[in-house]
Coordinates of N, CA and C in Angstrom, one line a residue:
M1 N 74.7 48.9 -127.1 CA 73.3 49.2 -126.8 C 72.8 48.5 -125.5
Q2 N 73.2 47.2 -125.4 CA 72.8 46.5 -124.2 C 73.3 47.1 -122.9
L3 N 74.6 47.5 -122.9 CA 75.2 48.2 -121.8 C 74.5 49.5 -121.4
D4 N 74.1 50.3 -122.5 CA 73.4 51.5 -122.2 C 72.1 51.2 -121.5
Y5 N 71.4 50.2 -121.9 CA 70.1 49.7 -121.3 C 70.4 49.4 -119.9
L6 N 71.4 48.6 -119.6 CA 71.7 48.1 -118.3 C 72.2 49.3 -117.4
R7 N 72.9 50.2 -118.0 CA 73.4 51.4 -117.2 C 72.2 52.2 -116.8
Y8 N 71.2 52.4 -117.7 CA 70.0 53.1 -117.4 C 69.3 52.5 -116.1
H9 N 69.1 51.2 -116.1 CA 68.5 50.5 -115.0 C 69.3 50.6 -113.7
Y10 N 70.6 50.5 -113.9 CA 71.5 50.7 -112.7 C 71.3 52.1 -112.1
E11 N 71.3 53.1 -112.9 CA 71.1 54.5 -112.4 C 69.7 54.6 -111.8
E12 N 68.7 54.0 -112.4 CA 67.3 54.1 -111.8 C 67.3 53.4 -110.5
L13 N 68.0 52.3 -110.4 CA 68.0 51.6 -109.1 C 68.7 52.4 -108.0
L14 N 69.8 53.1 -108.4 CA 70.5 54.0 -107.5 C 69.6 55.1 -107.0
K15 N 68.9 55.7 -107.9 CA 67.9 56.8 -107.6 C 66.9 56.3 -106.5
L16 N 66.4 55.1 -106.8 CA 65.5 54.5 -105.8 C 66.1 54.2 -104.5
L17 N 67.3 53.7 -104.5 CA 68.0 53.5 -103.2 C 68.2 54.8 -102.4
V18 N 68.6 55.9 -103.1 CA 68.8 57.2 -102.5 C 67.5 57.6 -101.9
I19 N 66.4 57.6 -102.7 CA 65.1 58.0 -102.2 C 64.6 57.2 -101.1
L20 N 64.9 55.8 -101.1 CA 64.5 55.0 -100.0 C 65.2 55.3 -98.7
S21 N 66.4 55.9 -98.9 CA 67.3 56.2 -97.7 C 66.9 57.5 -97.1
K22 N 66.0 58.3 -97.7 CA 65.6 59.6 -97.3 C 64.4 59.6 -96.4
D23 N 64.1 60.7 -95.7 CA 62.9 60.9 -94.9 C 61.7 60.9 -95.8
Y24 N 60.6 60.6 -95.2 CA 59.3 60.4 -95.9 C 59.0 61.7 -96.8
E25 N 59.3 62.9 -96.3 CA 59.0 64.1 -97.0 C 59.6 64.0 -98.4
I26 N 60.8 63.6 -98.5 CA 61.4 63.5 -99.8 C 60.9 62.3 -100.6
Q27 N 60.6 61.2 -100.0 CA 60.1 60.1 -100.7 C 58.7 60.4 -101.3
L28 N 57.9 61.1 -100.6 CA 56.6 61.4 -101.1 C 56.5 62.5 -102.2
I29 N 57.6 63.2 -102.4 CA 57.7 64.1 -103.5 C 57.7 63.4 -104.8
A30 N 58.5 62.2 -104.8 CA 58.8 61.5 -106.0 C 57.8 60.3 -106.2
Y31 N 57.3 59.7 -105.2 CA 56.6 58.4 -105.3 C 55.5 58.3 -104.2
T32 N 54.6 57.4 -104.5 CA 53.7 56.9 -103.5 C 54.4 55.7 -102.9
E33 N 53.9 55.2 -101.8 CA 54.5 54.0 -101.2 C 54.6 52.8 -102.1
D34 N 53.5 52.5 -102.7 CA 53.5 51.3 -103.6 C 54.3 51.5 -104.9
E35 N 54.3 52.7 -105.4 CA 55.2 53.0 -106.6 C 56.6 52.7 -106.3
L36 N 57.1 53.1 -105.1 CA 58.5 52.8 -104.7 C 58.8 51.3 -104.8
A37 N 57.9 50.5 -104.2 CA 58.1 49.1 -104.2 C 58.0 48.5 -105.6
I38 N 57.1 48.9 -106.4 CA 56.9 48.4 -107.8 C 58.1 48.8 -108.7
D39 N 58.5 50.0 -108.6 CA 59.7 50.5 -109.4 C 60.9 49.8 -109.0
F40 N 61.1 49.6 -107.7 CA 62.3 48.9 -107.2 C 62.4 47.5 -107.7
E41 N 61.3 46.8 -107.7 CA 61.2 45.4 -108.2 C 61.4 45.4 -109.7
N42 N 60.8 46.3 -110.4 CA 61.0 46.4 -111.9 C 62.4 46.7 -112.3
E43 N 63.1 47.5 -111.6 CA 64.5 47.8 -111.9 C 65.4 46.6 -111.5
L44 N 65.2 46.0 -110.4 CA 66.1 45.0 -109.9 C 65.9 43.6 -110.5
I45 N 64.7 43.0 -110.4 CA 64.5 41.6 -110.7 C 64.9 41.2 -112.1
P46 N 64.4 41.9 -113.2 CA 64.8 41.5 -114.5 C 66.3 41.6 -114.8
N47 N 67.0 42.4 -114.0 CA 68.4 42.7 -114.3 C 69.4 42.1 -113.3
T48 N 69.0 41.4 -112.3 CA 69.8 40.9 -111.2 C 71.1 40.3 -111.7
Q49 N 71.0 39.3 -112.6 CA 72.2 38.6 -113.0 C 73.1 39.4 -113.9
K50 N 72.4 40.2 -114.7 CA 73.2 41.1 -115.6 C 74.0 42.2 -114.8
F51 N 73.4 42.7 -113.7 CA 74.1 43.6 -112.9 C 75.4 42.9 -112.3
I52 N 75.3 41.7 -112.0 CA 76.5 40.9 -111.5 C 77.5 40.7 -112.6
D53 N 77.0 40.2 -113.7 CA 77.8 39.8 -114.8 C 78.6 41.0 -115.4
E54 N 78.0 42.2 -115.4 CA 78.7 43.4 -115.9 C 79.4 44.2 -114.8
G55 N 79.4 43.7 -113.6 CA 80.2 44.4 -112.5 C 79.5 45.6 -111.9
Y56 N 78.2 45.8 -112.1 CA 77.6 46.9 -111.5 C 77.4 46.7 -110.0
F57 N 77.1 45.5 -109.6 CA 76.9 45.2 -108.2 C 77.6 43.8 -108.0
S58 N 78.1 43.7 -106.8 CA 78.6 42.4 -106.3 C 77.4 41.5 -105.9
E59 N 77.7 40.2 -105.8 CA 76.7 39.2 -105.4 C 76.2 39.6 -104.0
E60 N 77.1 40.1 -103.1 CA 76.7 40.5 -101.8 C 75.7 41.7 -101.8
V61 N 76.0 42.7 -102.7 CA 75.1 43.8 -102.8 C 73.8 43.4 -103.4
I62 N 73.8 42.5 -104.4 CA 72.6 42.0 -105.0 C 71.7 41.3 -103.9
S63 N 72.4 40.6 -103.0 CA 71.7 39.9 -102.0 C 71.0 40.9 -101.1
L64 N 71.6 42.0 -100.8 CA 71.1 43.1 -99.9 C 69.9 43.8 -100.6
L65 N 70.1 44.0 -101.9 CA 69.0 44.6 -102.7 C 67.8 43.7 -102.7
L66 N 68.0 42.4 -102.9 CA 66.9 41.4 -102.9 C 66.2 41.3 -101.5
E67 N 66.9 41.6 -100.5 CA 66.3 41.7 -99.2 C 65.3 42.8 -99.1
I68 N 65.6 43.9 -99.7 CA 64.7 45.1 -99.8 C 63.4 44.6 -100.6
D69 N 63.7 44.0 -101.7 CA 62.5 43.6 -102.5 C 61.7 42.6 -101.8
H70 N 62.3 41.7 -101.1 CA 61.6 40.7 -100.3 C 60.8 41.4 -99.1
F71 N 61.4 42.4 -98.5 CA 60.8 43.1 -97.5 C 59.5 43.8 -98.0
F72 N 59.5 44.4 -99.1 CA 58.3 44.9 -99.8 C 57.3 43.8 -100.0
E73 N 57.8 42.7 -100.6 CA 56.9 41.6 -101.1 C 56.2 41.0 -99.9
T74 N 56.9 40.8 -98.8 CA 56.2 40.2 -97.6 C 55.2 41.1 -97.0
R75 N 55.1 42.4 -97.4 CA 54.1 43.3 -96.8 C 53.0 43.5 -97.8
S76 N 52.9 42.7 -98.8 CA 51.8 42.8 -99.7 C 50.6 42.1 -99.1
G77 N 49.4 42.6 -99.4 CA 48.2 42.0 -98.8 C 47.5 42.8 -97.8
Q78 N 46.4 42.4 -97.4 CA 45.5 43.2 -96.5 C 46.1 43.3 -95.0
N79 N 46.9 42.3 -94.6 CA 47.5 42.4 -93.3 C 48.4 43.5 -93.1
Y80 N 48.9 44.1 -94.1 CA 49.9 45.2 -94.0 C 49.4 46.5 -94.6
N81 N 48.1 46.8 -94.5 CA 47.6 48.1 -95.0 C 48.2 49.2 -94.3
G82 N 48.5 49.1 -93.0 CA 49.1 50.1 -92.2 C 50.5 50.5 -92.8
F83 N 51.2 49.5 -93.3 CA 52.5 49.8 -93.9 C 52.4 50.6 -95.1
W84 N 51.5 50.2 -96.0 CA 51.4 50.9 -97.3 C 50.8 52.3 -97.2
S85 N 50.2 52.6 -96.1 CA 49.7 54.0 -96.0 C 50.4 54.7 -94.8
G86 N 51.5 54.1 -94.3 CA 52.1 54.7 -93.2 C 53.6 55.1 -93.4
I87 N 53.9 55.6 -94.5 CA 55.3 56.0 -94.8 C 55.8 57.0 -93.8
E88 N 55.0 57.8 -93.2 CA 55.4 58.8 -92.3 C 55.7 58.2 -90.9
T89 N 54.9 57.2 -90.5 CA 55.0 56.7 -89.1 C 55.2 55.2 -88.9
H90 N 55.0 54.4 -89.9 CA 55.1 52.9 -89.7 C 56.6 52.6 -89.5
P91 N 56.9 51.9 -88.4 CA 58.4 51.6 -88.1 C 59.1 50.8 -89.2
D92 N 58.4 50.0 -90.0 CA 59.0 49.3 -91.1 C 59.6 50.2 -92.2
W93 N 59.1 51.4 -92.3 CA 59.7 52.3 -93.3 C 61.0 52.8 -92.8
G94 N 61.2 52.9 -91.5 CA 62.5 53.2 -90.9 C 63.5 52.1 -91.1
V95 N 63.0 50.9 -91.0 CA 63.9 49.7 -91.3 C 64.4 49.8 -92.8
L96 N 63.4 50.1 -93.7 CA 63.8 50.2 -95.1 C 64.8 51.3 -95.3
R97 N 64.6 52.4 -94.7 CA 65.6 53.5 -94.9 C 67.0 53.1 -94.4
E98 N 67.1 52.4 -93.3 CA 68.4 51.9 -92.9 C 69.0 50.9 -93.8
M99 N 68.1 50.0 -94.3 CA 68.6 49.0 -95.3 C 69.2 49.7 -96.5
A100 N 68.5 50.7 -97.0 CA 69.0 51.4 -98.2 C 70.3 52.2 -97.9
K101 N 70.3 52.9 -96.7 CA 71.5 53.6 -96.3 C 72.7 52.7 -96.2
N102 N 72.5 51.5 -95.7 CA 73.6 50.5 -95.5 C 74.2 50.0 -96.9
I103 N 73.3 49.9 -97.8 CA 73.7 49.5 -99.2 C 74.5 50.6 -99.8
L104 N 74.0 51.8 -99.7 CA 74.8 53.0 -100.2 C 76.2 53.1 -99.6
V105 N 76.3 52.9 -98.3 CA 77.6 52.9 -97.6 C 78.5 51.8 -98.2
K106 N 77.9 50.6 -98.3 CA 78.7 49.5 -98.9 C 79.2 49.8 -100.3
L107 N 78.4 50.5 -101.0 CA 78.8 50.9 -102.4 C 79.7 52.1 -102.4
G108 N 80.0 52.7 -101.3 CA 80.8 53.9 -101.2 C 80.0 55.1 -101.8
M109 N 78.7 55.1 -101.8 CA 77.8 56.1 -102.4 C 76.9 56.7 -101.4
D110 N 77.3 56.7 -100.1 CA 76.4 57.3 -99.1 C 76.2 58.8 -99.2
K111 N 77.1 59.4 -100.0 CA 76.9 60.9 -100.2 C 76.2 61.2 -101.5
L112 N 75.8 60.1 -102.2 CA 75.0 60.3 -103.5 C 73.7 60.9 -103.2
E113 N 73.2 61.9 -104.0 CA 72.0 62.6 -103.8 C 71.1 62.5 -105.0
V114 N 69.9 63.0 -104.9 CA 69.1 63.1 -106.1 C 68.5 64.5 -106.2
N115 N 68.2 64.9 -107.3 CA 67.5 66.2 -107.6 C 66.1 65.8 -108.1
I116 N 65.1 66.2 -107.4 CA 63.7 65.9 -107.8 C 63.0 67.1 -108.2
D117 N 62.4 67.1 -109.4 CA 61.6 68.2 -109.9 C 60.2 67.6 -110.1
A118 N 59.2 68.0 -109.3 CA 57.9 67.5 -109.4 C 57.0 68.7 -109.9
Q119 N 56.4 68.5 -111.0 CA 55.5 69.6 -111.6 C 54.1 69.0 -111.6
K120 N 53.2 69.7 -111.0 CA 51.8 69.3 -110.9 C 50.9 70.2 -111.7
E121 N 49.8 69.5 -112.3 CA 48.8 70.2 -113.0 C 47.5 70.1 -112.2
Y122 N 46.8 71.2 -112.1 CA 45.6 71.2 -111.2 C 44.4 71.5 -112.1
D123 N 43.2 71.1 -111.6 CA 42.0 71.4 -112.2 C 41.4 72.7 -111.5
Q124 N 40.2 73.2 -111.9 CA 39.7 74.4 -111.4 C 39.4 74.4 -109.9
H125 N 39.4 73.2 -109.3 CA 39.1 73.0 -107.9 C 40.4 72.8 -107.1
R126 N 41.6 73.0 -107.7 CA 42.9 72.9 -107.1 C 43.2 71.4 -106.8
Q127 N 42.6 70.5 -107.5 CA 42.9 69.1 -107.3 C 44.0 68.7 -108.3
V128 N 45.0 67.9 -107.9 CA 46.0 67.5 -108.9 C 45.4 66.5 -109.9
I129 N 45.6 66.8 -111.1 CA 45.1 66.0 -112.2 C 46.2 65.3 -113.0
A130 N 47.4 65.8 -112.9 CA 48.6 65.2 -113.5 C 49.8 65.7 -112.8
M131 N 50.8 64.8 -112.9 CA 52.1 65.1 -112.2 C 53.2 64.6 -113.0
K132 N 54.2 65.4 -113.3 CA 55.4 64.9 -114.0 C 56.6 65.0 -113.0
V133 N 57.3 63.9 -112.8 CA 58.4 63.9 -111.8 C 59.7 63.6 -112.6
T134 N 60.7 64.4 -112.4 CA 62.0 64.1 -113.0 C 63.0 64.0 -111.9
I135 N 63.7 62.8 -111.9 CA 64.7 62.6 -110.8 C 66.0 62.4 -111.5
E136 N 67.0 63.1 -111.0 CA 68.4 63.0 -111.6 C 69.3 62.7 -110.4
L137 N 70.3 61.8 -110.7 CA 71.4 61.6 -109.7 C 72.3 62.8 -109.6
D138 N 72.7 63.1 -108.4 CA 73.6 64.2 -108.1 C 74.8 63.6 -107.5
E139 N 75.9 63.5 -108.2 CA 77.1 62.9 -107.8 C 78.2 63.9 -107.3
S140 N 77.8 65.2 -107.1 CA 78.7 66.2 -106.8 C 79.4 66.1 -105.4
N141 N 78.8 65.3 -104.5 CA 79.3 65.1 -103.2 C 80.2 63.9 -103.1
L142 N 80.2 63.1 -104.2 CA 81.0 61.8 -104.1 C 82.5 62.1 -104.1

């Protein structure tokens, strides 16, 4: 049971890495900027040592993942409003994309993809009132 739990969080973290490595158009289908950071932290931080202990990630890869988490963390606060609203144009998002790509290469998973299904529900004024997003790993190119 514990390994199934850990496997789930490992796969969720891989999904986030793939999404972080993609252009903003793909990122915004699945997440808002702050949701990417929050979910990344929630998948990584509570499981860091378990990922190492069970062989999901090496200490070197965990260190690189923690760099991404730290990158997000240092951009919290009012001084970085441009970052949190600038996924399309802020240069730091380009840095994050490269960091994620480099980790995927190190893992031998640079061909890993995700399938994203986003279903929106609208009110009578065509405003989105609910959204359900399903993200699945696509390992067919590995």
